[in-house]
XYZ file of C-alpha atoms in Angstrom:
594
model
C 166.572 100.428 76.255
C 162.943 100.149 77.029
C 163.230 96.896 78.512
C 165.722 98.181 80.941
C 163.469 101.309 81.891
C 160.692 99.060 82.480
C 163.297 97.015 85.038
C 164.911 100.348 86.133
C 161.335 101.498 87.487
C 160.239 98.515 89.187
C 163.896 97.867 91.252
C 167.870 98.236 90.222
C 168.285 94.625 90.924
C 166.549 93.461 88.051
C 168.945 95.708 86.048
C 171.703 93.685 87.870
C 170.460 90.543 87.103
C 170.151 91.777 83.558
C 173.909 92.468 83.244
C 175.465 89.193 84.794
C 172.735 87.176 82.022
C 173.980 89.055 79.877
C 178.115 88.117 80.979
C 176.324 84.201 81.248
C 174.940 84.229 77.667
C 178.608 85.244 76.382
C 180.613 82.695 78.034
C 178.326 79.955 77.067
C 178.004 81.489 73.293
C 181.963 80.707 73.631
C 181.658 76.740 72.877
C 179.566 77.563 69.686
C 182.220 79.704 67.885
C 181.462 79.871 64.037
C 183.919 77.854 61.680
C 185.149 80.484 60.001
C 186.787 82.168 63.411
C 188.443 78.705 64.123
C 189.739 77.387 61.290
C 192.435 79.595 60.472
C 193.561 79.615 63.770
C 194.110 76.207 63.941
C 196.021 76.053 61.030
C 198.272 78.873 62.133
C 199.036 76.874 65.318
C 199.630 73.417 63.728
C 203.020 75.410 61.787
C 204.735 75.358 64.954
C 205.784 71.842 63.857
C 208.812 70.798 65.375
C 209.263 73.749 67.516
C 208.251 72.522 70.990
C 211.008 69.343 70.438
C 213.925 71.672 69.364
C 213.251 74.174 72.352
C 213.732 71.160 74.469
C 216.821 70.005 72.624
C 218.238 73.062 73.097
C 217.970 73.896 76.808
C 214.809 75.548 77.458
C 212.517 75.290 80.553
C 210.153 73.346 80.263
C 208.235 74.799 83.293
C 208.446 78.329 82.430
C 205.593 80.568 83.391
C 203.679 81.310 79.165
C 203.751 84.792 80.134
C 207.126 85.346 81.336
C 209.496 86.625 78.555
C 212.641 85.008 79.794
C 216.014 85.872 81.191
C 217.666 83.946 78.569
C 217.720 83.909 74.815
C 216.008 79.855 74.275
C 213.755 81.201 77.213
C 212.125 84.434 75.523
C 212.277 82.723 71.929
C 210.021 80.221 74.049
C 207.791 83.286 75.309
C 207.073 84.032 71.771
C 205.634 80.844 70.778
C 204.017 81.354 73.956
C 202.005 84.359 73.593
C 200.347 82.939 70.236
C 199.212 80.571 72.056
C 197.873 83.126 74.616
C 196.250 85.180 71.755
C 194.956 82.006 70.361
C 193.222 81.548 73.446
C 191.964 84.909 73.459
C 190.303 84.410 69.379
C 189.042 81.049 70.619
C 186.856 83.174 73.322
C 185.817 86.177 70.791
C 187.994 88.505 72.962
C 189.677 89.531 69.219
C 190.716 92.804 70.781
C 192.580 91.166 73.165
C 194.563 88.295 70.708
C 195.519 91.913 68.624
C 196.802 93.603 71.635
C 199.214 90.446 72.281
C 199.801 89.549 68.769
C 200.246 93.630 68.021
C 203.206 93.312 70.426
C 204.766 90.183 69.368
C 204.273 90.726 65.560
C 206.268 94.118 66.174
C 208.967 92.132 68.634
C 209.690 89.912 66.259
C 209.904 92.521 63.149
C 212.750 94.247 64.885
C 214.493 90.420 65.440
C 214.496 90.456 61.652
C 215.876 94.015 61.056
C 218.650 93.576 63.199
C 219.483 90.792 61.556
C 219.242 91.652 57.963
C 220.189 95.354 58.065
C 216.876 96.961 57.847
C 217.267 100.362 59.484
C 214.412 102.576 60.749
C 214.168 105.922 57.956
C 213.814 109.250 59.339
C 210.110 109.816 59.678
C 209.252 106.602 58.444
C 205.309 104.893 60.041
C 206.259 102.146 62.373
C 204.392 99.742 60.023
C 206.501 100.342 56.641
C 209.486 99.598 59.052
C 208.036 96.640 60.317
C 207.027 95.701 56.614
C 210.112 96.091 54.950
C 211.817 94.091 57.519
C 209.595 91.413 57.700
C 209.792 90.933 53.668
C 213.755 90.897 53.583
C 214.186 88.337 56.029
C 211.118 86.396 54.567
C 212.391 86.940 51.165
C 213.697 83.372 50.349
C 212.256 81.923 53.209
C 213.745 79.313 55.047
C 217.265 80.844 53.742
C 217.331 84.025 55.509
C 220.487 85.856 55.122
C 222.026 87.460 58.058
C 223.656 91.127 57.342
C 226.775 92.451 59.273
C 225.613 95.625 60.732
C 228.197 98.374 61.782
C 227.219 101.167 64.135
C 226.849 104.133 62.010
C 224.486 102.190 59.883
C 221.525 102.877 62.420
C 219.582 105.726 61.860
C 219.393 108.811 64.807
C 215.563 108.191 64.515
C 215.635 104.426 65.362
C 213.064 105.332 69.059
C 209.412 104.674 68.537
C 206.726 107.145 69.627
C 204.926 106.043 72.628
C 201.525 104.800 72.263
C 199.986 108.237 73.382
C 201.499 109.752 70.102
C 200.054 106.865 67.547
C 197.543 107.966 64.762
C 195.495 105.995 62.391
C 197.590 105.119 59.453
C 196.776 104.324 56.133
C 200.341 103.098 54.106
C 200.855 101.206 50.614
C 200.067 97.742 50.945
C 203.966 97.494 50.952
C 205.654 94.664 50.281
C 204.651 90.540 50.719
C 205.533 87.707 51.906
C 204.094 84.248 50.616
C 203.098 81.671 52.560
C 202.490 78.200 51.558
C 202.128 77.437 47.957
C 199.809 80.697 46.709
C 198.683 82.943 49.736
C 200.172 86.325 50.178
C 200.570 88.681 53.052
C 201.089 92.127 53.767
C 202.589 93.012 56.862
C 202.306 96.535 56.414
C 198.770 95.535 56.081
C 198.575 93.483 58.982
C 200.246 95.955 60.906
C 198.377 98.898 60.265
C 195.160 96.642 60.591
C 196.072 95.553 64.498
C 196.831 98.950 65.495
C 194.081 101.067 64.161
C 191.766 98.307 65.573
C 193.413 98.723 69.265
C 192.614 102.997 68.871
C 188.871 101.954 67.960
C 189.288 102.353 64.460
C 188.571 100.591 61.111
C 186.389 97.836 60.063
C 187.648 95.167 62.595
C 185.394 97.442 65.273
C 182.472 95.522 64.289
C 184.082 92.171 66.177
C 183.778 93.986 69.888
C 180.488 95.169 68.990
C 179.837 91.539 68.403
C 181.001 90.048 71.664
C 180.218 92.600 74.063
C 177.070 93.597 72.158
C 175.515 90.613 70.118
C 177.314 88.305 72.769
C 179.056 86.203 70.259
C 175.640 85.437 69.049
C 174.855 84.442 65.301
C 175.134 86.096 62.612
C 178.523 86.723 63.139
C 179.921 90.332 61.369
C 181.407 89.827 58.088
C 185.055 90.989 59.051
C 184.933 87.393 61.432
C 186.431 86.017 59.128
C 188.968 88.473 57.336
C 189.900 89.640 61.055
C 190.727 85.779 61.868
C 192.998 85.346 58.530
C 194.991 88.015 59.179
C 195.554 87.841 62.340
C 196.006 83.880 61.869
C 198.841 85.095 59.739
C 200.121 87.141 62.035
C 200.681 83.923 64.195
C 202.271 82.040 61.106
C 205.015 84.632 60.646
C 205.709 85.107 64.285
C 206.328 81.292 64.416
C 208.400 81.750 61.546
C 210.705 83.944 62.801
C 211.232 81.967 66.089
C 211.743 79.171 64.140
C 214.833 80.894 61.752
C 216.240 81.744 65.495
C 216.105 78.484 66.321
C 217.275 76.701 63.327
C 220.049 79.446 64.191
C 220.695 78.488 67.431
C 221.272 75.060 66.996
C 223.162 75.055 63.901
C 225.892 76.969 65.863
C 225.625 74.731 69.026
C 226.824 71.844 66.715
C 223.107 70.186 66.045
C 223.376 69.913 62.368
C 220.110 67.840 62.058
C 217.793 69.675 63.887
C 217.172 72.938 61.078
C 215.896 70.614 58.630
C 213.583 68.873 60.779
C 212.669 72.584 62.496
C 211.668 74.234 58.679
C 210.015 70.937 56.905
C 208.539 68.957 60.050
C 204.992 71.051 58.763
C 203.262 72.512 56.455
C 202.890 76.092 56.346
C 199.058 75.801 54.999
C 197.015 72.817 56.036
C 193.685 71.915 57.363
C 193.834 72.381 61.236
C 190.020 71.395 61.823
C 187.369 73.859 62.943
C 187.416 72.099 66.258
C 188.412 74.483 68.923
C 190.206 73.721 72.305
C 187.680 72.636 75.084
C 185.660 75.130 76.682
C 186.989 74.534 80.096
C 190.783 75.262 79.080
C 189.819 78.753 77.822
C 188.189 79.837 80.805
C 189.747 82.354 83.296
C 191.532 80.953 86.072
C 189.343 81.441 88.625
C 188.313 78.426 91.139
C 184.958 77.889 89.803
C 186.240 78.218 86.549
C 189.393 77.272 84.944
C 190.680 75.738 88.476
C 188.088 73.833 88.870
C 190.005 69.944 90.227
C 188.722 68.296 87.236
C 189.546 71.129 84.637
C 193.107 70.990 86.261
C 193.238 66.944 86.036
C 192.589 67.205 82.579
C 195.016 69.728 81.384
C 197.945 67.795 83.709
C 196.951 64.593 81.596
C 197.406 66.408 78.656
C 200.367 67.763 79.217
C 202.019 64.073 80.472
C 201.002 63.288 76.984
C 202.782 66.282 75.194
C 206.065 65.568 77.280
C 205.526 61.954 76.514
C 205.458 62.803 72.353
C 208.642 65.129 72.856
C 210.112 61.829 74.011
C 209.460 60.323 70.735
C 206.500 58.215 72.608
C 202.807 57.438 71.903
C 200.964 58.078 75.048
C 197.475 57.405 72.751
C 199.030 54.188 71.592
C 199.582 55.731 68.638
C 199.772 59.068 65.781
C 198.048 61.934 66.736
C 195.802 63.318 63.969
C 196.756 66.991 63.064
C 193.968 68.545 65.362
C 194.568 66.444 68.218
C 198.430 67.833 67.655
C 197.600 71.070 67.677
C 195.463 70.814 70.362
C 198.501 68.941 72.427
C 200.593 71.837 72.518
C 197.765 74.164 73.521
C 196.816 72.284 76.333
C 200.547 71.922 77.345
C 200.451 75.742 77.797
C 197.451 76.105 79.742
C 199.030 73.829 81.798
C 201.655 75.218 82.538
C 199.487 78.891 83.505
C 197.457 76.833 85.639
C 200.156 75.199 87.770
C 201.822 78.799 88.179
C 198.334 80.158 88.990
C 198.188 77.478 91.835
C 201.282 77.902 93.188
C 200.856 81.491 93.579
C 197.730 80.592 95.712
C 200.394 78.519 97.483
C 202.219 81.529 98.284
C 199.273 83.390 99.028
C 198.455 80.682 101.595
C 201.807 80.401 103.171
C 202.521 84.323 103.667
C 198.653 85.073 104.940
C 197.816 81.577 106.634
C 194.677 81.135 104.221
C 192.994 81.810 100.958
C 190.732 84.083 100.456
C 188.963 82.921 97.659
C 185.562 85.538 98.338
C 187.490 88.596 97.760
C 188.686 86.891 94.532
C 184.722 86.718 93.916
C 184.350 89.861 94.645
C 186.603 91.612 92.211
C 185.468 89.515 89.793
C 181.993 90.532 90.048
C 183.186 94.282 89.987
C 184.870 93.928 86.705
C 181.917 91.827 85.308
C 179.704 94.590 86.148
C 181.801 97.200 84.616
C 182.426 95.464 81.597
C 178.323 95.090 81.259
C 177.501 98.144 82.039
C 180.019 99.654 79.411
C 178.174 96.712 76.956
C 174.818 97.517 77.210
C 175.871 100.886 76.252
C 177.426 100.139 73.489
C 174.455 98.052 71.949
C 172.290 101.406 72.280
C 174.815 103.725 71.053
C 176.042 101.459 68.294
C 176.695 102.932 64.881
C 178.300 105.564 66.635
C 181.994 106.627 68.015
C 180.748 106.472 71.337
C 179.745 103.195 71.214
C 182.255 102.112 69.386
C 184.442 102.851 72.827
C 182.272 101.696 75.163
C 182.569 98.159 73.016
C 186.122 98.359 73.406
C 185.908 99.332 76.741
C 183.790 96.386 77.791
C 186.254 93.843 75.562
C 189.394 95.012 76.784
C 188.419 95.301 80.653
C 187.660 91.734 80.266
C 191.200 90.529 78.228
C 192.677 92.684 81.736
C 191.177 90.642 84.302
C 191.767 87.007 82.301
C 195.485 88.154 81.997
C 195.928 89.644 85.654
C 194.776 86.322 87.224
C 197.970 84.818 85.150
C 200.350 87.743 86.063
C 200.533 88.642 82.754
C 201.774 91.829 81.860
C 199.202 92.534 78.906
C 196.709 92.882 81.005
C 198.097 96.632 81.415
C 197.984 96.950 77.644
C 194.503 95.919 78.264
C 193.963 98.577 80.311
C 195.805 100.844 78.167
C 192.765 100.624 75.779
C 190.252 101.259 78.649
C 191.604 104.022 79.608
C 191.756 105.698 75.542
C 188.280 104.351 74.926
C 186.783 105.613 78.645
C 188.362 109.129 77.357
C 186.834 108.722 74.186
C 183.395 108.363 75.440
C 183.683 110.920 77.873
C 183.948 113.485 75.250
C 181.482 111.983 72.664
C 179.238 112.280 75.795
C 180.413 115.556 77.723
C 181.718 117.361 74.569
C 180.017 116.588 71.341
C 181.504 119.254 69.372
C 184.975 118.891 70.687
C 185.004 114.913 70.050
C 183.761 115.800 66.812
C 186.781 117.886 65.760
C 189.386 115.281 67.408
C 187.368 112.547 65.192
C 187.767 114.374 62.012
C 191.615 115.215 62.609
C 194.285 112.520 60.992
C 196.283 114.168 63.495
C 194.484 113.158 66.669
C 196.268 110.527 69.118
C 195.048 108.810 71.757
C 196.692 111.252 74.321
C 194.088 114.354 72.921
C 191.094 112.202 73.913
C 192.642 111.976 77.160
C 193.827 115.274 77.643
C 189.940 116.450 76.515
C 188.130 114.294 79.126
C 190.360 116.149 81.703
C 192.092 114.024 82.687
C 195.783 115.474 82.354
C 196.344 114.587 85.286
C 196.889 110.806 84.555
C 199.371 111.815 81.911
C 202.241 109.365 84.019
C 199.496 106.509 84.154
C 199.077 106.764 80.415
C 202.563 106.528 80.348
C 203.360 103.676 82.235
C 200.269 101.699 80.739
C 201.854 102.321 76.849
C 205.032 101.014 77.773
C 203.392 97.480 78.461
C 201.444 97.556 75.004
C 204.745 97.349 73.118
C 208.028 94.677 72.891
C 210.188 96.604 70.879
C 214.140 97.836 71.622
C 213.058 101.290 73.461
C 210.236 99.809 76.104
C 211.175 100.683 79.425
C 209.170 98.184 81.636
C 210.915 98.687 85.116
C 210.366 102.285 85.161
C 206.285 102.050 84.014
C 205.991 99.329 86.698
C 207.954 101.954 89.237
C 205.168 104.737 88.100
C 202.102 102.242 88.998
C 203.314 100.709 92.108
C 203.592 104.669 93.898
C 200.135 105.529 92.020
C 199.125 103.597 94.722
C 196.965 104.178 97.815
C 199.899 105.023 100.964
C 199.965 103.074 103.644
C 201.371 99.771 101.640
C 203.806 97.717 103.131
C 207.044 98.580 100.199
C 207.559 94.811 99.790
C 203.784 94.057 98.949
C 203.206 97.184 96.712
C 205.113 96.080 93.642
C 203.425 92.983 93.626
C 200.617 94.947 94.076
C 200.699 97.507 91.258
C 199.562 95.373 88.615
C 196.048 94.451 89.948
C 195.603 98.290 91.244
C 195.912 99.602 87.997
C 193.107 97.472 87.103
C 190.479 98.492 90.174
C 191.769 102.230 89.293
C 190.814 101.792 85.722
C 187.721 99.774 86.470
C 186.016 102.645 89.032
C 187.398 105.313 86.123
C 184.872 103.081 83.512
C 182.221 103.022 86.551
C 182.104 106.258 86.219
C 181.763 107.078 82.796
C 179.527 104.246 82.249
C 176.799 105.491 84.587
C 177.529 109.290 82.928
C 176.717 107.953 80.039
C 173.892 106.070 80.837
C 172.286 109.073 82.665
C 172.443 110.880 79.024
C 170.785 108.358 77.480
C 168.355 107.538 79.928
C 168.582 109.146 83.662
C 166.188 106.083 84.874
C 169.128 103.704 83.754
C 171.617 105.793 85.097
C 170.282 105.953 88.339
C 169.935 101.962 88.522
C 173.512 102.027 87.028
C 174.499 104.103 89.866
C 172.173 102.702 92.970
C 174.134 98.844 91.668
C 177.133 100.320 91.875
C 176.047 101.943 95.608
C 174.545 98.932 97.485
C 176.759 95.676 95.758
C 180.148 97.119 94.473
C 181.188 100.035 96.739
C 179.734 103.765 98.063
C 178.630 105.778 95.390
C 180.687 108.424 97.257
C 183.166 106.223 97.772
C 183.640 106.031 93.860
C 183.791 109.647 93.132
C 186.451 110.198 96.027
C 188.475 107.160 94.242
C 188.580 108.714 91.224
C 189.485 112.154 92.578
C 192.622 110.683 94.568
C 193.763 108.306 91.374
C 194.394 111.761 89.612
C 195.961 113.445 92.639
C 198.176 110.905 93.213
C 199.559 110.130 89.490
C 199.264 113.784 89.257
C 202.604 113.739 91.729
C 204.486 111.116 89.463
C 204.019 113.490 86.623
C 207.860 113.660 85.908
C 208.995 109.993 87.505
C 211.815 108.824 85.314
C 210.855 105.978 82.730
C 214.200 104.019 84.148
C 216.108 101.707 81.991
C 215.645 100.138 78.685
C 214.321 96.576 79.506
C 215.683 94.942 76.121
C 219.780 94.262 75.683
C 222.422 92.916 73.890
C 221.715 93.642 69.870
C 218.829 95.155 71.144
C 220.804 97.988 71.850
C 222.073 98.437 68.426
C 218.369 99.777 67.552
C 218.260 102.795 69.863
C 220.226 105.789 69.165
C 222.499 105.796 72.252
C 223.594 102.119 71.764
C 224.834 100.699 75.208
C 225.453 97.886 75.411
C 224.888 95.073 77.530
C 224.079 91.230 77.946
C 220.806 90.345 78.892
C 220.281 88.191 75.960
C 223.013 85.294 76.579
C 222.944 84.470 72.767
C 222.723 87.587 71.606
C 219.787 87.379 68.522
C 217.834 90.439 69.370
């Protein structure tokens, strides 16, 4: 903090100039990831095996957007074996809270796939994560030969809805049951569960990992729960990939294709040496023109995906087998493909409805967020060992996971911002009310929605809202109606066919100014020269320091007016009906496998 005095007193810049070294240091630190935070992960993506041949033998397409979730059933099993690869990406850059916020989503998705289908119904009162546990260990009981239960309507339960993320606490279950995988390693998903979420509220021993990128920029030694943190959540990917694989092996045996289980369940290994060689830098980086759409980044991922289609042809583009890394690398390079040619066309669109690019302003909100997220990780290397800077770590993490997802129109990225907006709470209080945060800290009662409600910030109880629905994928999200709540949380003035594409990318300036703020609160506690170089940065390269207060003030004014919007329709059908208490039915899901 000294060092930053000393630059604080002799001109702001220099503080400046600190801060984007610091963002610099990271993303090079990226291509040196330690062993033990690749390995598994590598071997949890080489189980997807045959997977990527039978979604083409069954119909899917091939040119879906990763982060889409599909308006078919073969389409959204596809999103799920899509978003481990997004998470993947995410572990492969140290953004760890980020790869649990997708992989908390998809691991609880995919529970409720096996509940439905082998009678596992939600008890009254009942955590979330014994739920997903006991489902997860019935359907994986005699894995590959999952049995599939008949389920009548009066054998759901009347408490099948989930609380809303504003209502979680940290739990602490049984181990619960397991599930083995391979020859001799176990898993608990109760376990894993329980793990992803307290981790996303700022709690538990994984906390140590954001302090690590956003404080210790990735730097060695790494924290000792790099590599428990990477195992589980490594098998987390396994038994997602799993479970889309049963639905597969499903699918096809009742569209005739007799042939195509076997090879789906024994095509791979569920345990083998992936290689602790991650993908190349340049396919992990954010999609950006100087970045990840750089021409010879983009010529290199196209190549690689020629040469995945070409194997799913039964070819041998390399003139001949792919090693086991070099497979697993394949498909990962197919999917950042496939974000980077939707990423260009949308500039495409961009150019055609405004006549030209404007690739500065792009810049510019990138260097906003970069600041932000700096600011909020400085802090957190001078508060660490404490609660406060334990949420201005995960502030600085997850503002970055929102900006890599927003540039691929990726819905997380509000989940993302979902743990901004706890963690900026959170440190408000640590910072403006000691005493208070200290009896919210203490309570096993506390949810994220008192930290909110403490900084004062009632008023962005229908923000909170909306931004919880996106950091789930079970039966009772309601995604149209959150989107709805952020698109007129909006500044007026919008043309109404812009402002829903809009919403998204609003919700992330309106959360970034909200961190702006407490960051350079914060900073003025700990040091008032620091603050006031936090604050004179923010005034002469990001926007008017008035400006920023006045932002703030009319964010809560106007989500203060959607305070009762509707939350709309449930965006999940079919069977996925069977799981909420009202049961309506309809047939979003054309095959019907919830």
């Amino acid at each position: 903090m000294a060092e930053y005095e000393d630059m604080a007193a002799t001109e702001s810049r220099h503080v400046l100039e600190a801060l984007i070294a610091r963002h610099n240091a990271r993303m090079l630190a990226m291509a040196e990831m330690p062993p033990e935070a690749v390995k598994p992960v590598m071997s949890a993506l080489l189980t997807i095996g045959y997977t990527d041949y039978a979604f083409r033998k069954l119909g899917v397409n091939v040119n879906r957007p990763p982060s889409s979730y599909g308006g078919n059933w073969i389409d959204h099993l596809a999103w799920g074996a899509d978003s481990v690869y997004a998470a993947a990406r995410l572990l492969f850059c140290g953004q760890f809270l980020g790869a649990a916020t997708i992989l908390r989503s998809q691991f609880e998705r995919w529970a409720e796939n096996a509940a439905y289908n082998t009678g596992v119904v939600h008890r009254q009162g009942e955590s979330i994560a014994s739920y997903a546990g006991r489902a997860w260990a019935k359907c994986h009981d005699n894995y590959p030969f999952a049995r599939r239960a008949i389920r009548s309507a009066d054998s759901i339960t009347d408490d099948a809805a989930r609380d809303s993320w504003d209502e979680e606490v940290e739990q602490h279950s049984p181990d619960g049951p397991s599930i083995n995988i391979g020859r001799d390693h176990t898993v608990y998903p109760v376990q894993l569960m329980e793990s992803m979420s307290n981790f996303l509220h700022g709690h538990g021993p994984w906390v140590d990992l954001v302090h690590w990128e956003t404080g210790q920029l990735l730097s060695t030694p790494a924290p000792n729960s790099l590599a428990d943190s990477a195992e589980k959540l490594s098998d987390v990917i396994t038994l997602i990939l799993r479970q889309i694989r049963l639905c597969l092996a499903s699918l096809a045996q009742e569209r005739g294709m007799d042939d195509l289980p076997l090879k789906i369940f024994t095509s791979s290994p569920e345990r083998q040496n992936g290689g602790e060689e991650p993908p190349k830098l340049p396919s992990l980086l954010p999609l950006l023109p100087a970045s990840g759409l750089k021409a010879n980044v983009v010529a290199g991922l196209e190549d690689a995906a020629k040469a995945h289609s070409e194997v799913m042809r039964g070819k041998r583009p390399a003139g001949r087998l792919y090693r086991d890394d070099e497979f697993a690398h394949l498909h990962f390079y197919e999917r950042r493909a496939r974000a980077v040619d939707w990423a260009l066309t949308a500039f495409d669109m961009e150019k055609e409805s405004n006549g030209e690019l404007d690739f500065n302003y792009l810049d510019g909100r990138n260097f906003r967020y970069i600041v932000a997220s700096e600011m909020a990780g400085i802090i957190s290397v001078w508060l660490k060992g404490t609660p406060a800077g334990d949420a201005a770590a995960s502030c600085s993490s997850s503002l970055r996971t929102a900006y890599w997802l927003w540039l691929e129109d990726d819905d997380r990225a509000l989940a993302a911002l979902r743990i901004v907006l706890e963690q900026a709470a959170r440190m408000r209080v640590w910072t403006e009310k000691p005493e208070r945060a200290e009896k919210l800290q203490a309570s096993s009662a506390t949810a994220p929605r008192d930290w909110v409600k403490a900084a004062g910030w009632n008023r962005l109880s229908a923000l909170t809202r909306a931004l919880g629905e996106f950091s789930h994928s079970h039966a009772n999200v309601r995604l149209d109606g959150a989107r709805e709540i952020l698109e007129k949380i909006q500044r007026e003035g919008l043309d109404p066919e812009d402002s829903i594409h809009l919403a998204r990318g609003h919700a992330l300036d309106a959360l970034t100014i909200l961190l702006l703020g407490e960051a350079i609160s914060t900073a003025k506690k700990l040091s008032p020269s620091i603050g006031d170089a936090f604050m004179e940065i923010v005034d002469d390269v990001l926007m008017d320091k008035d400006v920023l207060a006045e932002n703030r003030e009319n964010l809560l004014n106007r989500t203060l007016a959607q305070k009762n919007a509707p939350r709309g329709d449930y965006s999940f059908h079919g069977p996925a009906s069977a799981l909420r208490p009202d049961r309506k039915e309809s047939s979003l899901e054309s095959d019907g496998k919830f």
